[in-house]
Coordinates of C-alpha atoms in Angstrom, one line a residue:
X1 CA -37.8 9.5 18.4
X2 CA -41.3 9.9 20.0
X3 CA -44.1 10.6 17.4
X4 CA -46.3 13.2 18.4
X5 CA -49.2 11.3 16.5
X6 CA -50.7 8.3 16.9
X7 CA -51.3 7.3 12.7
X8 CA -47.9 5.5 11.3
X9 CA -46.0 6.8 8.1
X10 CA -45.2 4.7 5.3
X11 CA -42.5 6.2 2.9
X12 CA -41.7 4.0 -0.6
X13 CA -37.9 4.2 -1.2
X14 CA -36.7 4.6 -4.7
X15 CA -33.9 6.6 -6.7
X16 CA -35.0 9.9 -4.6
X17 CA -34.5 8.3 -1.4
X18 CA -32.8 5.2 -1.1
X19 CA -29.1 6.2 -0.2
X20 CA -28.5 5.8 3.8
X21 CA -28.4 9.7 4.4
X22 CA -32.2 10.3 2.6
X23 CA -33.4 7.5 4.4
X24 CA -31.9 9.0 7.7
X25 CA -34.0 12.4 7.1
X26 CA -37.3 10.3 6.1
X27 CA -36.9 8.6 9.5
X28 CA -36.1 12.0 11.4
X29 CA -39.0 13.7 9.5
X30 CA -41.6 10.9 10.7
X31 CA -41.4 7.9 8.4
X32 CA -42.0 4.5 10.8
X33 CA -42.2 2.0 8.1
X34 CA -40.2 2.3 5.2
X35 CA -41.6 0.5 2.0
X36 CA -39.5 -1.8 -0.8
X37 CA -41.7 -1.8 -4.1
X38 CA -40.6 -5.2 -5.8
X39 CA -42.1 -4.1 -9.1
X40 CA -38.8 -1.6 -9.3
X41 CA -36.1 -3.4 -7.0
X42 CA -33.8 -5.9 -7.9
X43 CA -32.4 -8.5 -5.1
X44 CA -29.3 -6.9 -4.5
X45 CA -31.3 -3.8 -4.2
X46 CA -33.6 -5.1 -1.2
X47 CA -30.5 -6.2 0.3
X48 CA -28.4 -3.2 0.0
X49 CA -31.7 -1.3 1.1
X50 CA -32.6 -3.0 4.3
X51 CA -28.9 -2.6 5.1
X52 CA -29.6 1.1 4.8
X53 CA -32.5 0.8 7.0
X54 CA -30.9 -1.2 9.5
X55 CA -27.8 1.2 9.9
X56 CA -30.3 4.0 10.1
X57 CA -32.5 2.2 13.0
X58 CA -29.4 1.4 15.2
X59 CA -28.0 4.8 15.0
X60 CA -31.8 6.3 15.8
X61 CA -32.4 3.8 18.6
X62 CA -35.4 3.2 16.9
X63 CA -37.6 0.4 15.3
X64 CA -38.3 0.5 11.7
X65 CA -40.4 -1.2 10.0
X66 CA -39.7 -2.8 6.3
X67 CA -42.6 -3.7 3.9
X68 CA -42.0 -5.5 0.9
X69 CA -44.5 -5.2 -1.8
X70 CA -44.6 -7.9 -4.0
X71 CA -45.6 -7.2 -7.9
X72 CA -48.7 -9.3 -8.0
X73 CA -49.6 -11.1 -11.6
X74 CA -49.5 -7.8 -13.7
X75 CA -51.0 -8.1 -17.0
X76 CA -49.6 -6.1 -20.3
X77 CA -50.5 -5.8 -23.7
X78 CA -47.5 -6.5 -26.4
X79 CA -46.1 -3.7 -28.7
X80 CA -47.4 -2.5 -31.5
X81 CA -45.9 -1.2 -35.1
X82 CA -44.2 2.0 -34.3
X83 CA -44.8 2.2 -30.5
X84 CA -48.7 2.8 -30.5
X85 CA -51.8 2.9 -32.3
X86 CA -54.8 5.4 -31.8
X87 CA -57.9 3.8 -31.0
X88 CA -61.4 5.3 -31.9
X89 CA -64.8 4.5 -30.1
X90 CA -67.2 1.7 -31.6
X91 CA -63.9 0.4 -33.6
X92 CA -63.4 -3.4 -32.5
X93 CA -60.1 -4.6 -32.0
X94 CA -59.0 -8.1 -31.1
X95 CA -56.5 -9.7 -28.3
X96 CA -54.4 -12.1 -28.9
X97 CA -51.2 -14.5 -28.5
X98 CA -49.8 -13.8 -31.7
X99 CA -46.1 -12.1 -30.9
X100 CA -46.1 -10.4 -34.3
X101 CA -46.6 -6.2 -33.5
X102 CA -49.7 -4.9 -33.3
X103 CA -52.1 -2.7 -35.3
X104 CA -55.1 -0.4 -34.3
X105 CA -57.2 -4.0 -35.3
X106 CA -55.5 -6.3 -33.1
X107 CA -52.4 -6.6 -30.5
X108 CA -51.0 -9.5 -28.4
X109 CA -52.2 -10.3 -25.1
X110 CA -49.2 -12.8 -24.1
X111 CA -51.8 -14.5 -20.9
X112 CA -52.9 -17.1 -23.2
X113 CA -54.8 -18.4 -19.5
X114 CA -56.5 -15.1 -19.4
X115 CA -58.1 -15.5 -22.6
X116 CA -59.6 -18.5 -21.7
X117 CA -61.1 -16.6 -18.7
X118 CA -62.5 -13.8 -19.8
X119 CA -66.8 -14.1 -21.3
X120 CA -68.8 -12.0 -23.5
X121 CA -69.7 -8.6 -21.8
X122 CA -66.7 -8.2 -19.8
X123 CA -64.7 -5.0 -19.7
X124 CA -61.3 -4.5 -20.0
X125 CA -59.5 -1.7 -19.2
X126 CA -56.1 -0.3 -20.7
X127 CA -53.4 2.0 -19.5
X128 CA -55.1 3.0 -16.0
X129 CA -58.7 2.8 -17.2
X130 CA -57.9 5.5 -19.7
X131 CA -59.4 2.9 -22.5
X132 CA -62.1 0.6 -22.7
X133 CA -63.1 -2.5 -24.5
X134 CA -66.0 -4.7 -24.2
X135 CA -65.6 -8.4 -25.1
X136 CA -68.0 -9.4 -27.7
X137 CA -66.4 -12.9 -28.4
X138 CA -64.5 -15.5 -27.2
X139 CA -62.6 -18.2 -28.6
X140 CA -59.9 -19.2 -31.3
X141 CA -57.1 -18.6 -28.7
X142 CA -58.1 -14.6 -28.7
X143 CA -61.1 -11.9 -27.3
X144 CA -62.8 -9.8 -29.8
X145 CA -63.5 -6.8 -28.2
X146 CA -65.6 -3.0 -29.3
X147 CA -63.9 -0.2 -28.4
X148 CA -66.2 1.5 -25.3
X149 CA -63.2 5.2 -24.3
X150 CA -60.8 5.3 -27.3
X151 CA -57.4 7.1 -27.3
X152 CA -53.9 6.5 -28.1
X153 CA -52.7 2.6 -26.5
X154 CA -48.9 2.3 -26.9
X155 CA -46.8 -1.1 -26.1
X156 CA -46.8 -2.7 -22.7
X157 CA -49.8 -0.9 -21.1
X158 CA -51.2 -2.6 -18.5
X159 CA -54.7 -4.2 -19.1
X160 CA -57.2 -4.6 -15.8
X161 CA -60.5 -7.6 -15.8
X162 CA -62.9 -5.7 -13.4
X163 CA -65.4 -8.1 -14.5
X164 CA -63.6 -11.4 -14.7
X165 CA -62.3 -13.7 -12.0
X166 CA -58.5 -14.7 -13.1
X167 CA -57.8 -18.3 -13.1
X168 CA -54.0 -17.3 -11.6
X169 CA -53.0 -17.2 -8.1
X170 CA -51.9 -13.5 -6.3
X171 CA -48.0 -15.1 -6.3
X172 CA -46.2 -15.2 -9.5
X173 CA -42.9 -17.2 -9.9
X174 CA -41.0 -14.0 -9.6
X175 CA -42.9 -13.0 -6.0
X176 CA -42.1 -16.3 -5.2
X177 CA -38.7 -15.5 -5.7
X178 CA -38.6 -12.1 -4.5
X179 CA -41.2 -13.5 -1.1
X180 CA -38.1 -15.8 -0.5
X181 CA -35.3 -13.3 -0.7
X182 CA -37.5 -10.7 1.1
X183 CA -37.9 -13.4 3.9
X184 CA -34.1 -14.1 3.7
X185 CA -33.3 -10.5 4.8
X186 CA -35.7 -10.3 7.4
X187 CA -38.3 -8.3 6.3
X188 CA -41.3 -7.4 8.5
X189 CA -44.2 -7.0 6.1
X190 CA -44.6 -8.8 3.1
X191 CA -47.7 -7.2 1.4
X192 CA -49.2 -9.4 -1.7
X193 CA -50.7 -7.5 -4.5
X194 CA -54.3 -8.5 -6.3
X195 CA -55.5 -10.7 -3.9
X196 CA -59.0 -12.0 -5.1
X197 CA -59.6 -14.8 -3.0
X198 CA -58.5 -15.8 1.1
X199 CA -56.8 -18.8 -0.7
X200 CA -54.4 -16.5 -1.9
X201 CA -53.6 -15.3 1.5
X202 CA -53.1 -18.9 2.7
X203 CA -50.7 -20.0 -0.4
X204 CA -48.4 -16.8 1.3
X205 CA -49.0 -18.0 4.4
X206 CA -47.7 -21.5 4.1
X207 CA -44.1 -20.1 2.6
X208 CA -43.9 -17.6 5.4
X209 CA -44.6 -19.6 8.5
X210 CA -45.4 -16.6 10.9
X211 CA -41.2 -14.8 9.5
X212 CA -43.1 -12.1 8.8
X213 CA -46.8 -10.1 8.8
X214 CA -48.6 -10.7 5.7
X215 CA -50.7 -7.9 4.1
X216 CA -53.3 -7.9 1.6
X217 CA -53.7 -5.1 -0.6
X218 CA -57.2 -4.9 -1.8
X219 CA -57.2 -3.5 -4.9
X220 CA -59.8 -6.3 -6.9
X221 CA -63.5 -6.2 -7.0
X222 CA -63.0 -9.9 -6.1
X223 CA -61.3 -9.2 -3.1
X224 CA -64.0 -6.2 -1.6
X225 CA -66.6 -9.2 -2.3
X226 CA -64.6 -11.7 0.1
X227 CA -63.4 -8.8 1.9
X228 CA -64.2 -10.0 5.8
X229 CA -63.3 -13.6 4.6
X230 CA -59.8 -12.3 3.4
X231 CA -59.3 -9.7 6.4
X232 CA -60.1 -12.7 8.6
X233 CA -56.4 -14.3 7.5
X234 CA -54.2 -11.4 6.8
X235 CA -52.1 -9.5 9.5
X236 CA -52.9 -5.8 8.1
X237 CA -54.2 -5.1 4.9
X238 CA -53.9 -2.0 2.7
X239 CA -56.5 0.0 0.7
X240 CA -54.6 0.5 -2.9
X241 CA -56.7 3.1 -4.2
X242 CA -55.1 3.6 -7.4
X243 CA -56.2 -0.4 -9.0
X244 CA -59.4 0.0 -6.9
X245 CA -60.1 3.5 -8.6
X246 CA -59.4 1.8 -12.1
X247 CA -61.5 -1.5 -11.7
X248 CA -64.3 0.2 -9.4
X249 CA -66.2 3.2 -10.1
X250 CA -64.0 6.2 -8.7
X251 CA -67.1 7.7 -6.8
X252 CA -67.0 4.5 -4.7
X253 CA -63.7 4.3 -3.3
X254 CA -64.3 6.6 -1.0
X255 CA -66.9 4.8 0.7
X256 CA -65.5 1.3 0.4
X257 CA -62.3 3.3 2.2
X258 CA -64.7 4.1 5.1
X259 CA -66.0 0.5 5.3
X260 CA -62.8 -1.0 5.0
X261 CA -61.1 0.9 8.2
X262 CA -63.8 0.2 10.5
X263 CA -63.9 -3.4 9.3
X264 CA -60.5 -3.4 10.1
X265 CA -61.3 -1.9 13.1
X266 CA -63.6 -4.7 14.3
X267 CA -61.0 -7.6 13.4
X268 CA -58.3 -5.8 15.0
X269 CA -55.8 -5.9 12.1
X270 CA -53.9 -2.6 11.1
X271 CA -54.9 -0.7 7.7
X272 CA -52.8 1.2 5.4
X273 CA -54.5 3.7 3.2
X274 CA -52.6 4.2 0.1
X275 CA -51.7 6.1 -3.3
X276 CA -52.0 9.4 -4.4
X277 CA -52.3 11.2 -1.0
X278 CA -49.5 14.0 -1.6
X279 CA -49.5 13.5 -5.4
X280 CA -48.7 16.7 -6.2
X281 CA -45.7 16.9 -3.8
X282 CA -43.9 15.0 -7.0
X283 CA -42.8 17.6 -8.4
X284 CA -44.0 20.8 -5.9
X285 CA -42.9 21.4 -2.6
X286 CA -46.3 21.9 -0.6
X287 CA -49.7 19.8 -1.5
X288 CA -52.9 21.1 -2.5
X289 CA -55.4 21.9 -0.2
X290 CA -57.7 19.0 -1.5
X291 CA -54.8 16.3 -1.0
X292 CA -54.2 17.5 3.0
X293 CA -58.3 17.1 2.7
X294 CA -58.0 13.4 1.6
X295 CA -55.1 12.7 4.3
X296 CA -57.0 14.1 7.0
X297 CA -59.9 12.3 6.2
X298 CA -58.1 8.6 6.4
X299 CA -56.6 10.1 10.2
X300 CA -60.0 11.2 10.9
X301 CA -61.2 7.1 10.4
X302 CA -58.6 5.8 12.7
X303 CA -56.4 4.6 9.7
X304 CA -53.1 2.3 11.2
X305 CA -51.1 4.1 8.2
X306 CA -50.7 6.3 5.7
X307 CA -48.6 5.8 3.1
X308 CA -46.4 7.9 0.3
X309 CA -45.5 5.9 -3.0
X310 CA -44.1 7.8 -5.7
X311 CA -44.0 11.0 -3.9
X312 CA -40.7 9.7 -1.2
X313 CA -39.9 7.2 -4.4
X314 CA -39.3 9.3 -7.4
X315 CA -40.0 12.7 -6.4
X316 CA -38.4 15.9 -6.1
X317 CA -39.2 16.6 -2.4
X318 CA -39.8 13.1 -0.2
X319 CA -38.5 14.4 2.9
X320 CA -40.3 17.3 2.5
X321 CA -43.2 14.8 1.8
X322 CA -42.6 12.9 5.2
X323 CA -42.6 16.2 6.7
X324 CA -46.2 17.6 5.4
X325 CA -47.9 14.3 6.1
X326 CA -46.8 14.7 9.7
X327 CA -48.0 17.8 10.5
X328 CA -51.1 16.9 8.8
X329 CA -51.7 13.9 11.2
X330 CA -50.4 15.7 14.2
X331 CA -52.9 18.5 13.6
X332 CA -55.9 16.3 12.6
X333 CA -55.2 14.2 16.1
X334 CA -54.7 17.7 18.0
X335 CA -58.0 19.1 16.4
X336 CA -61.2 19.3 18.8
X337 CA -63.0 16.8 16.9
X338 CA -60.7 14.0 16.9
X339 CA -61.7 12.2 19.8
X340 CA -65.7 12.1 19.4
X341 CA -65.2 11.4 15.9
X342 CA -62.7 8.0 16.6
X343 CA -65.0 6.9 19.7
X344 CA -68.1 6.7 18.0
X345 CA -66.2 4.2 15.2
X346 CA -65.9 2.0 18.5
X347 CA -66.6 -1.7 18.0
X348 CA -67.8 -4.2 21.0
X349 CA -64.9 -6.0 22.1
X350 CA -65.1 -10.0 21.3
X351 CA -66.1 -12.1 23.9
X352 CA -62.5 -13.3 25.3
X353 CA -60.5 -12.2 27.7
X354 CA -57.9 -10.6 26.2
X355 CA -60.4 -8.1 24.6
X356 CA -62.5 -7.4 27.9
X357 CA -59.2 -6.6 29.6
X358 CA -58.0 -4.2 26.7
X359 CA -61.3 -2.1 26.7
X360 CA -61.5 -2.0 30.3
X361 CA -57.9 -1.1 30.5
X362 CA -58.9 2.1 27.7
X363 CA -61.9 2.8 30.5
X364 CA -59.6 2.8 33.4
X365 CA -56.9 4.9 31.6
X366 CA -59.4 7.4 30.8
X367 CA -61.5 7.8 33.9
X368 CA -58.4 7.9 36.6
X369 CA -56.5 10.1 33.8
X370 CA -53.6 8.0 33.9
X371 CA -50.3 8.5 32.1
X372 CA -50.2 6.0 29.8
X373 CA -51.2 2.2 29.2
X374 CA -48.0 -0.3 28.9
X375 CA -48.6 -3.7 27.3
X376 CA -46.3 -6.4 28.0
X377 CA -46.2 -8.7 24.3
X378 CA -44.6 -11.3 22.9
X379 CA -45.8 -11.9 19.7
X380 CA -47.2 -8.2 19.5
X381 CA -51.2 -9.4 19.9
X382 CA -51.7 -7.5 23.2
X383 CA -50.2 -4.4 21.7
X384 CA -52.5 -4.2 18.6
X385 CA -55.9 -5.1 21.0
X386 CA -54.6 -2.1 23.0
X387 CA -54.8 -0.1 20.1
X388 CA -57.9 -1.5 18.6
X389 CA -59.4 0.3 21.6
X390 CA -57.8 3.9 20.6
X391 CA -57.4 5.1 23.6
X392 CA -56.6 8.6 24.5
X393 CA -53.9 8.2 26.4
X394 CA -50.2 6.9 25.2
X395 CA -49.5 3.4 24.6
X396 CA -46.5 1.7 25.4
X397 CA -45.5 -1.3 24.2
X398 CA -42.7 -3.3 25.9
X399 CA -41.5 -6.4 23.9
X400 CA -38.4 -8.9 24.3
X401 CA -38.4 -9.6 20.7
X402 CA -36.8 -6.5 17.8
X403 CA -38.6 -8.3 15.3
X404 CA -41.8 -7.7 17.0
X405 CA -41.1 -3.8 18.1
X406 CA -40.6 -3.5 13.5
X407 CA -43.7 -5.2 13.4
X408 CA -45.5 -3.0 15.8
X409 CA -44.7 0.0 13.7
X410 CA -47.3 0.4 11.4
X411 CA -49.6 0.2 14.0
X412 CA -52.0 3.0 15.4
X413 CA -50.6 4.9 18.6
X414 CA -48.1 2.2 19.7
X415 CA -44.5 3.4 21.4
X416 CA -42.4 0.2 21.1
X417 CA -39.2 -0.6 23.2
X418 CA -37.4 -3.9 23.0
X419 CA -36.6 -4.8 26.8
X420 CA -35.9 -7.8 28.3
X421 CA -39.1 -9.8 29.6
X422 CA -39.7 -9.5 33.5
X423 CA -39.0 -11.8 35.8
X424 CA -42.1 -11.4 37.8
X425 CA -44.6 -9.1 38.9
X426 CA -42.8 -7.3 40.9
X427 CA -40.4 -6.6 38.2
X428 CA -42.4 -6.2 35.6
X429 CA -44.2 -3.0 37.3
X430 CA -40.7 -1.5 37.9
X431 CA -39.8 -2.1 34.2
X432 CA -43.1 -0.5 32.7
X433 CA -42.7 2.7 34.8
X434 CA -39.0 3.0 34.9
X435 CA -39.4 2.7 30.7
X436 CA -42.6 4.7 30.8
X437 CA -40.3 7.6 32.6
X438 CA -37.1 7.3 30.1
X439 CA -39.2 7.5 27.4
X440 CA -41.2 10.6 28.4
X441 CA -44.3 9.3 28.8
X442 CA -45.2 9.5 32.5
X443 CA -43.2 12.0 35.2
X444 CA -42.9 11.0 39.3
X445 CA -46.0 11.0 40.6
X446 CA -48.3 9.8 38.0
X447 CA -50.0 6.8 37.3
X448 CA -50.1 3.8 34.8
X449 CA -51.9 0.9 33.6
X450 CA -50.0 -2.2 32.7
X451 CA -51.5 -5.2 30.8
X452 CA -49.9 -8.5 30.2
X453 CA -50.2 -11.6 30.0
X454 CA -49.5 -14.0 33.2
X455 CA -47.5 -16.4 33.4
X456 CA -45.2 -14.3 31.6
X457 CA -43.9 -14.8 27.9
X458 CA -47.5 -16.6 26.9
X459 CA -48.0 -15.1 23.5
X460 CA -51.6 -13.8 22.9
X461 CA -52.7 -14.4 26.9
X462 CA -53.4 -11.2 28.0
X463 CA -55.4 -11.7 31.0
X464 CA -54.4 -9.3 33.6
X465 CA -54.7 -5.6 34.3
X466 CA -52.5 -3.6 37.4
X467 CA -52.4 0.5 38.0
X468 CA -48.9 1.6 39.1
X469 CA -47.3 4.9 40.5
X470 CA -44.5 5.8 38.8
X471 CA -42.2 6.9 42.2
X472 CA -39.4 9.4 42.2
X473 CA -36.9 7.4 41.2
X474 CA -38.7 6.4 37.9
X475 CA -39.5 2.7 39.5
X476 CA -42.8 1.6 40.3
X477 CA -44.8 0.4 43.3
X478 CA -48.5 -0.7 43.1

């Protein structure tokens, strides 16, 4: 189950793919984190679900990762007489918390908190961005609003504030519920949705005490604002295109995708870009050339991840999907550009020891050509400075906790194997190359690099470099 690629695969599961078999083939076809959309999935689904996963993983000998994405406050209009009513440009049209059905002059917005946030001038956008209003009053418990893009607005569209900073927290009382439950079946990721401020991230925090990795999607104007602030106290974070296309100007996502992974880069904290990259793949069984563009590209930046959501999901072909996104990745990272192009995103290591030992340890790896570069770690910090460093060369990760190895696999180039920790030095050099040879990574004769952190079993200590020959019989002497 060695990738030949160093970007991770997310795959969302849904009705196409969430029986034991499909989720088999994903895995097999190159998915390394597999991703629980809580917007779709009741509990007993996340729990029959990781079971699936966790069946698969044993039988692969494999770590998998699980990401649970929580809903996030999603705001909807109410329904309207007859399912819909057309709306024409320059019309105006008012919101507000009236249940009665709505007309083409006014419809319920049932966020009565909302309305008290939102001034004069703001935009809101319905149904993906495909309408716009413009609020010319507030007040009297509703928003009058002109109608900027007109067209047809039927019940329960979702409504987006670009402009307005909502007075409500990222966690909603059901991802409260569904954070706990995702918790109690020991899920690796928990990604919160519309984060706008780093409070948000530190309300998640508190309720999961370090169970799990927490990961902000950035999908809010808000959030790119307090982007460094918010990246600062997440684990990973995840570029959600499609929100960020709808409440920012589409020309700019591109860009702010750019920024974003070598921010990411510089804090050491894995990225996920997301939405829309195999869109097509739905409903047809190869991609258009402009979608293998668009995940080449996010390869290209030294993206963590890339992820599939409706294409594994819902669509007709997700293994098929798993498969293309593969060997797009492996032949971006083959391609004779790759290298220069990910060097010259390089950031200065921070001034701390762990750091300076990780980019000497890319140096060293490089300039004596050496097999590969193992990383004793606990708590999975040394790994992910490793790979911060994206390094030519293999990187194997050797960790005495599973729950670390799931973590690990949404991050850039990293090989994880659950082993027991060493003993002592001596030890640990015959466990890296003896490992390093079972897993194919380094043959009799060649050399390694092993980092870790001494004494032993100190989480986030790394503070010591060693080169080993890996002898004939797969052990190790320095």
């Amino acid at each position: 189950m060695r990738r030949l690629r160093r970007v991770k695969i997310v795959a969302t599961l849904g009705p196409a793919s969430s029986d034991e078999k499909t989720i088999e083939e994903l895995a097999r076809a190159g998915a390394d984190v597999f991703r629980i959309n809580m917007s779709h999935a009741s509990h007993d689904l996340l729990k029959q679900t990781v079971g699936r996963i966790r069946a698969v993983e044993e039988r692969l000998r494999h770590p998998l990762g699980i990401l649970v994405d929580l809903q996030g406050p999603k705001l909807r209009v109410g329904t309207f007489e007859g399912g819909s009513a057309q709306l024409a440009a320059g019309e105006s049209i008012t919101l507000d918390s009236s249940p009665l059905p709505g007309t083409k002059t006014r419809v319920q917005l049932p966020h009565p908190e909302i309305i008290e946030a939102v001034n004069v001038g703001d935009r809101l956008l319905l149904d993906d961005g495909k309408i716009e209003l413009r609020a010319t009053h507030v007040g009297g418990g509703g928003i009058d609003c002109t109608v900027v893009h007109g067209g047809k607005l039927s019940d329960k569209k979702g409504v987006s504030l670009p402009d307005t900073l909502l007075p409500v927290g990222a966690l909603t009382e059901k991802d409260h519920a569904d954070l706990l439950k995702a918790l109690e079946n020991d899920a690796d990721w928990i990604a919160l949705s519309f984060v706008q401020r780093p409070e948000d991230i530190i309300d998640v925090r508190k309720i999961v005490q370090g169970r799990a990795g927490v990961m902000a999607k950035i999908e809010k104007p808000q959030a790119v604002e307090r982007l460094e602030e918010i990246i600062k106290l997440c684990d990973a974070f995840m570029i959600a295109r499609g929100d960020l296309g709808v409440e920012l100007p589409l020309e700019t996502v591109p860009g702010l995708q750019k920024r974003m992974i070598r921010v990411a880069r510089r804090y050491g904290k894995p990225v996920v870009v997301a939405t829309q990259m195999l869109e097509s793949m739905i409903n047809s069984p190869v991609p258009t050339r402009a979608e293998v563009s668009d995940v080449s590209i996010a390869v290209f930046e030294g993206a963590d991840a890339i992820m599939l959501s409706a294409e594994s999901a819902s669509g007709q072909y997700p293994v098929e999907s798993v498969a293309t996104m593969n060997k797009v990745a492996v032949a971006v990272e083959n391609d004779v550009n790759y290298r220069s192009i990910i060097r010259a995103q390089a950031t200065e290591p921070e001034a701390t020891a762990a750091d300076a030992i990780s980019a000497a340890t890319r140096q060293v790896a490089e300039t004596l050509d050496l097999a590969a570069i193992v990383t004793y770690t606990s708590s999975g910090s040394t790994a992910i400075r490793a790979a911060r460093e994206r390094p030519s060369k293999p990187i194997l990760a050797l960790t005495p906790n599973l729950r670390t190895a799931r973590r690990l696999s949404v991050v850039w180039g990293i090989h994880c194997v659950e082993t027991e920790d060493a003993v002592n030095l001596e030890d640990m050099v015959d466990r890296a190359c003896v490992i390093a040879y079972q897993e194919g990574l380094a043959r009799p004769g060649d050399r390694i690099a092993i980092t870790a952190g001494i004494p032993l079993g100190t989480p986030g200590a790394t503070n010591m470099l060693r080169i080993a020959f890996v002898r004939q019989d797969g052990a190790g002497s320095s």
